[in-house]
CSV table of C-alpha atoms in Angstrom, one decimal:
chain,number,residue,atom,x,y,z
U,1,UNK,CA,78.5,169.6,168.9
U,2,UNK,CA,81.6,170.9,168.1
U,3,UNK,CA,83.2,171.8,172.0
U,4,UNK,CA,86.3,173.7,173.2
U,5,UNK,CA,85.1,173.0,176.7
U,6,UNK,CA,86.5,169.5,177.4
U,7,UNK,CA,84.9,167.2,180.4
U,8,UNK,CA,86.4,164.1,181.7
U,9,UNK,CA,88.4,163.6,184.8
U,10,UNK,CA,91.9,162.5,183.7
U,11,UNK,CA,95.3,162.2,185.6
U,12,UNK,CA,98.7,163.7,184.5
U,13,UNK,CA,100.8,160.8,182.3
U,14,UNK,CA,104.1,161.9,185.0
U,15,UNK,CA,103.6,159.0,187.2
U,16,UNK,CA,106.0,160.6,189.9
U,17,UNK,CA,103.8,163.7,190.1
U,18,UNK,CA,100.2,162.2,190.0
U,19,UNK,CA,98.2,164.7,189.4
U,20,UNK,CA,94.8,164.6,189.1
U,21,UNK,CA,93.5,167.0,186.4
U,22,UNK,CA,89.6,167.5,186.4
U,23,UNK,CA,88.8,169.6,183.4
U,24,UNK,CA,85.5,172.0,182.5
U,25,UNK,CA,87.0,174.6,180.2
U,26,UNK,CA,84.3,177.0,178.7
U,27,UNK,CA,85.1,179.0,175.8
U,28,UNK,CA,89.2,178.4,175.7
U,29,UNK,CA,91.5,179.8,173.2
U,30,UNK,CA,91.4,177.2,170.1
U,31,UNK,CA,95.1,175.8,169.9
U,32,UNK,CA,97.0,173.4,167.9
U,33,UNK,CA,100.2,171.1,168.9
U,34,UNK,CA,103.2,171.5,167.2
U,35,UNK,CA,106.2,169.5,166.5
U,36,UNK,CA,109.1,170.2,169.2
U,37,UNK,CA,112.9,171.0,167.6
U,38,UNK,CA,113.4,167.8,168.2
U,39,UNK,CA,111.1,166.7,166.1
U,40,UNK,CA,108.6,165.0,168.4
U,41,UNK,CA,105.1,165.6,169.4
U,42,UNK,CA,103.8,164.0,172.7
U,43,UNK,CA,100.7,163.9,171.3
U,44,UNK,CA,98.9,161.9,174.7
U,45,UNK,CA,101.9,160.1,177.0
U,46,UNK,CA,104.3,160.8,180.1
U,47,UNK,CA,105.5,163.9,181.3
U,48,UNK,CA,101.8,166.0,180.0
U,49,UNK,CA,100.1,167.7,182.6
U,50,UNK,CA,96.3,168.2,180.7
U,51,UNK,CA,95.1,170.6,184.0
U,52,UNK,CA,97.4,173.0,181.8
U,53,UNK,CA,95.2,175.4,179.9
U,54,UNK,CA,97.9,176.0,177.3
U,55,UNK,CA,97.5,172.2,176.6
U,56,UNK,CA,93.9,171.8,177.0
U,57,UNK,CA,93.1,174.1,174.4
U,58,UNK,CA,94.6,171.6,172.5
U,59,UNK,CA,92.0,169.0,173.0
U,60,UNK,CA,88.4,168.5,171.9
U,61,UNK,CA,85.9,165.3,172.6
U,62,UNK,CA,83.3,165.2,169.3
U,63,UNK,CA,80.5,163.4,168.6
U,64,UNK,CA,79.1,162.0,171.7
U,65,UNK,CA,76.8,163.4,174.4
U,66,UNK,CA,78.3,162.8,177.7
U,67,UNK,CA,75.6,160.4,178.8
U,68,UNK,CA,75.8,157.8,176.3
U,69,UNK,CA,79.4,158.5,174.5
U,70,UNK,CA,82.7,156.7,175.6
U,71,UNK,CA,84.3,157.0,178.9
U,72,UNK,CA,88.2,158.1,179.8
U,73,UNK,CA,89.6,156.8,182.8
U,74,UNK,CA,93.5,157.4,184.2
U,75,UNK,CA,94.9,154.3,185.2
U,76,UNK,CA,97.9,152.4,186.2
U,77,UNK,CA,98.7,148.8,184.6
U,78,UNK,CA,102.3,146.4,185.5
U,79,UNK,CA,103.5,150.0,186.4
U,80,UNK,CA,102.3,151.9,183.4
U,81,UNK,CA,100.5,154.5,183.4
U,82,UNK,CA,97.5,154.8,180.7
U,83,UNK,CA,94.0,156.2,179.8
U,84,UNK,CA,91.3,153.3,180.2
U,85,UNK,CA,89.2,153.9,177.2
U,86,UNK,CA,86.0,152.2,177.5
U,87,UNK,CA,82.6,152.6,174.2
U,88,UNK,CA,79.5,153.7,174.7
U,89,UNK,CA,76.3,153.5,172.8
U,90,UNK,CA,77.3,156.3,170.9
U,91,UNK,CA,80.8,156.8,168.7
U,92,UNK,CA,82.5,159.5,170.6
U,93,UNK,CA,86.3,160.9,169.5
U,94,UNK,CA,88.8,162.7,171.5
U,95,UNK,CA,91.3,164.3,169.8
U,96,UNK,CA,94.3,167.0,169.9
U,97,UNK,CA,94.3,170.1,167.2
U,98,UNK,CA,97.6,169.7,165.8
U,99,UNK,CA,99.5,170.9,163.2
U,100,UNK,CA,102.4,168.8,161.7
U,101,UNK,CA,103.6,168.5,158.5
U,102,UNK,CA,103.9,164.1,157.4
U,103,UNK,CA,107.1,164.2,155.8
U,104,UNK,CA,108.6,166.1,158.8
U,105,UNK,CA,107.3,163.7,161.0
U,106,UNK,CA,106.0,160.8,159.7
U,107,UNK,CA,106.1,157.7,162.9
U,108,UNK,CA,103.2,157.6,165.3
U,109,UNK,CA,103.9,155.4,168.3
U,110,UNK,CA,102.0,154.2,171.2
U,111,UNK,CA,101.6,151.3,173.8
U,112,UNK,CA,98.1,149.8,174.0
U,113,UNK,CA,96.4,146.7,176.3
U,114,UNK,CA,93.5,145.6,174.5
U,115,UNK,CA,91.0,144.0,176.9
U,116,UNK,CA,88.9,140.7,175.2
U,117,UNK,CA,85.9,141.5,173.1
U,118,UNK,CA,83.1,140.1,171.5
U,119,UNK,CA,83.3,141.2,167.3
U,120,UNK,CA,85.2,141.3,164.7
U,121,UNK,CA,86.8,144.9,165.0
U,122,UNK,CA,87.5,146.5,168.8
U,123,UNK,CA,85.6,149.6,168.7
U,124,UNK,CA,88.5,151.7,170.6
U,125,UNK,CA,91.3,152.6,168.0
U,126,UNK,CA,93.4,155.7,167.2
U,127,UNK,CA,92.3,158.0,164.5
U,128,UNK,CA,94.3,160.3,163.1
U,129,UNK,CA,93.0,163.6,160.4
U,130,UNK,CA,94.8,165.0,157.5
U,131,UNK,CA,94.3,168.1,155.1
U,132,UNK,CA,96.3,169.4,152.0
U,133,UNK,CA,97.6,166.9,149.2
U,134,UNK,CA,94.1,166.0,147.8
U,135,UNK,CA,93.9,166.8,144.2
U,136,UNK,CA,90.0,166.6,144.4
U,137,UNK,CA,89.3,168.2,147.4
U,138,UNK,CA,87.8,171.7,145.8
U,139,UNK,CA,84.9,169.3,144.4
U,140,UNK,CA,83.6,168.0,147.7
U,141,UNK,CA,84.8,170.0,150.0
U,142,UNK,CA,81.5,172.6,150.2
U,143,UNK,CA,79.2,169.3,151.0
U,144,UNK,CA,77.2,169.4,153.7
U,145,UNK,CA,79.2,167.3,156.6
U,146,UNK,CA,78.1,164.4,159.3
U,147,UNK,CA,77.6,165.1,162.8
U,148,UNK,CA,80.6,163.5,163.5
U,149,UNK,CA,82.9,165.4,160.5
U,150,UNK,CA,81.5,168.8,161.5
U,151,UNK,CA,82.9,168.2,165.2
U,152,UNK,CA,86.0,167.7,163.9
U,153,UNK,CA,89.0,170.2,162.9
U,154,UNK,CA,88.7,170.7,158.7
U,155,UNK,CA,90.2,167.5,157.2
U,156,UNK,CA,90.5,165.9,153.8
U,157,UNK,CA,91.2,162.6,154.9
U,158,UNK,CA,90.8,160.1,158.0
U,159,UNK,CA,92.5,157.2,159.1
U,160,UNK,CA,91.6,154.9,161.9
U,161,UNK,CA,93.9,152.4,163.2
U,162,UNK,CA,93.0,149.4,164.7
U,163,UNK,CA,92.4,145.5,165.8
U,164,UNK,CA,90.5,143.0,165.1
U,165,UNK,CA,90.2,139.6,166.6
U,166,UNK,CA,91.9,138.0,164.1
U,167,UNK,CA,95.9,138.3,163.7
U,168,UNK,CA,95.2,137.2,159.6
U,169,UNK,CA,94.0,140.8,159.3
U,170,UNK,CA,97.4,142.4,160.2
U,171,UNK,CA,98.3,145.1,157.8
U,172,UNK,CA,94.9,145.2,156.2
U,173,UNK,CA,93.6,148.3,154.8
U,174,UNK,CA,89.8,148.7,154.2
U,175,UNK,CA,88.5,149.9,150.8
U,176,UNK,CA,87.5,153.5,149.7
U,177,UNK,CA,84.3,154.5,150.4
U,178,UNK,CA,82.3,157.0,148.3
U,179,UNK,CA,82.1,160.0,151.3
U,180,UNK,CA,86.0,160.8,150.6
U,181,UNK,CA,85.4,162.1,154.7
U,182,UNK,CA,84.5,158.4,155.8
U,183,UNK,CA,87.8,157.0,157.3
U,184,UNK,CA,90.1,154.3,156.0
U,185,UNK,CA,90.7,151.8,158.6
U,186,UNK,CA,94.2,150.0,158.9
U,187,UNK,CA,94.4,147.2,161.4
U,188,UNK,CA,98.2,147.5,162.9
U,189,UNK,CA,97.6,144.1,165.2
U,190,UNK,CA,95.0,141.0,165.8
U,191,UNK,CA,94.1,138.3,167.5
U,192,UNK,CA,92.5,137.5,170.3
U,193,UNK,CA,96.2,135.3,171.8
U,194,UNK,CA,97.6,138.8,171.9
U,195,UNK,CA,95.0,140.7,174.0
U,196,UNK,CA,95.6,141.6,177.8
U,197,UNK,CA,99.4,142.7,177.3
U,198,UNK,CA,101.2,145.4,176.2
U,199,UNK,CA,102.1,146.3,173.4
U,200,UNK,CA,103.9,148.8,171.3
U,201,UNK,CA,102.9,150.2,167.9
U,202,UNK,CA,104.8,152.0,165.4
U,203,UNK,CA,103.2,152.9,162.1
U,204,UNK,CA,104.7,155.2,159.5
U,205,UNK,CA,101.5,157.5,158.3
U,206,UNK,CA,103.7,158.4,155.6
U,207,UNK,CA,103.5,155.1,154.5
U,208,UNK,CA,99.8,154.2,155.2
U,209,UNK,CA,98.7,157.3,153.9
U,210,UNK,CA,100.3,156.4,150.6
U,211,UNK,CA,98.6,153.2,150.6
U,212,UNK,CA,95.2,154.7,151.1
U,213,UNK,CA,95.4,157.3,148.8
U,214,UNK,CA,97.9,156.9,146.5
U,215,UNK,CA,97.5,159.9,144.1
U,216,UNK,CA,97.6,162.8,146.9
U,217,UNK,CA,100.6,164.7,147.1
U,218,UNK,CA,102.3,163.4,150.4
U,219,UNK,CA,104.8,166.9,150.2
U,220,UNK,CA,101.3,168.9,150.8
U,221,UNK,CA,99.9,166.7,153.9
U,222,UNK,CA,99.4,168.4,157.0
U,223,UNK,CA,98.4,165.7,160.4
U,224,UNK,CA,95.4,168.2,162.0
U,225,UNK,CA,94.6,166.1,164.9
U,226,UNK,CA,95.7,162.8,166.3
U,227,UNK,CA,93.1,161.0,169.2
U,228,UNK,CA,91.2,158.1,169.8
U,229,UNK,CA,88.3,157.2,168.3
U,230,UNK,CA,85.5,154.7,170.0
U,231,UNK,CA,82.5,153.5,168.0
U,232,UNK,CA,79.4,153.2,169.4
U,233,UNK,CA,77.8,150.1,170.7
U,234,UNK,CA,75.4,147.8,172.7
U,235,UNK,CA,78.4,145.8,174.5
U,236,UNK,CA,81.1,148.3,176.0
U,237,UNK,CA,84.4,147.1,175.1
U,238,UNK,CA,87.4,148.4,176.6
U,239,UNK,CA,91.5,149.4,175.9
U,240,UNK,CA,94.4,151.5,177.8
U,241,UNK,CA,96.3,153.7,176.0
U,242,UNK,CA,99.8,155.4,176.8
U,243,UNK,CA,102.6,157.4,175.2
U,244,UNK,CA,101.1,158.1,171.8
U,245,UNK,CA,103.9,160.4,170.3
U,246,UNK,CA,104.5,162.0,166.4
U,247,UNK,CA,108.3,162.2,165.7
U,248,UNK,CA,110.6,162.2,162.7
């Protein structure tokens, strides 16, 4: 179910403008995001207007029928302004084509408020894709995909970043699975003490990449999308999300 047309009703991040963007583009022009001179990339945060075609050919949702996959809601908490992520019984992604090299740009920064859950792992995280640098990547890369992979841009490797109820887990990496696709999960924060504030993240993917995969060449890694991922579930569980940004 790969889709260029993008559904949800989402507001402007430029608080003073409020807009309300209410998107249902068919058929757009398949884009990707690209480092500024300045060496950032507001990938989803203040100032981005998504009623913008130019931008919303950026973006994709994968995975999830509209019925049963996550939900997207603007909001405003203690005066900032976010996207209320909340799962679904289905894992659903939303994501933004982009094309950015690692080295160049290697920080990814956001400001979350994660809302109590029942679980180990909260099913809302960011997910972020990557491509080139994988020495082995000629030997799979012909197989047959997922539902989920094949809605996503072409990518060698997958990390999802995350927390989990416990604050022992910080800086945990999960082991390699045998589907080189399957994601890597990384939990940047825990505990349940820490849930229902803000607060702000800043990993370098340079970094986490090289602890994931150590024998890629990190001078070859490209970052082809950057979203939020929400896994699927019985018992919808719920985050706000604001100013994720790539820079240097």
């Amino acid at each position: 179910m790969a889709i260029c047309a993008l559904r949800f009703g989402i507001r402007s991040f430029a608080a003073a403008a409020g807009i309300a963007a209410s998107l249902l583009l068919a058929g757009c022009e398949v884009r990707q995001a690209s480092v500024d001179p300045s060496g950032r990339l507001n990938v989803l945060g203040s100032g981005m207007d998504l009623a913008d075609p130019r931008v919303a050919a950026e973006w994709s949702m994968a995975g999830a029928d509209a019925a049963d996959g996550p939900t997207f809601t603007p909001t405003e908490i203690e005066g900032v302004s976010a996207l209320r992520v909340t799962s679904g019984r289905q894992t659903g992604f939303l994501h933004r084509r982009t094309d950015a090299i690692v080295a160049v740009a290697p920080y990814l920064s956001w400001a979350w408020n994660i809302e109590a859950h029942g679980g180990t792992e909260h099913p809302v995280r960011i997910v972020v894709g990557f491509q080139g640098g994988n020495p082995q990547s000629d030997s799979w890369g012909r197989r047959a995909l997922g539902r989920i992979g094949s809605d996503l841009p072409p990518y060698e490797r997958m990390l999802s970043i995350g927390w989990d109820a416990s604050a022992l887990r910080r800086g945990h990496m999960t082991s390699a699975r045998e589907n080189p696709l399957a994601p890597r999960h990384y939990v940047v924060r825990g505990g349940m003490e820490n849930a229902g504030d803000w607060r702000l993240e800043t990993v370098d993917l340079a970094q986490l990449y090289q602890m994931a995969w150590p024998d890629d060449d990190l001078s070859a890694i490209k970052v082809v999308f950057i979203g939020i991922a929400v896994l699927g579930g019985q018992q919808p569980a719920s985050a706000s999300i604001s100013g994720l940004m790539l820079s240097r």
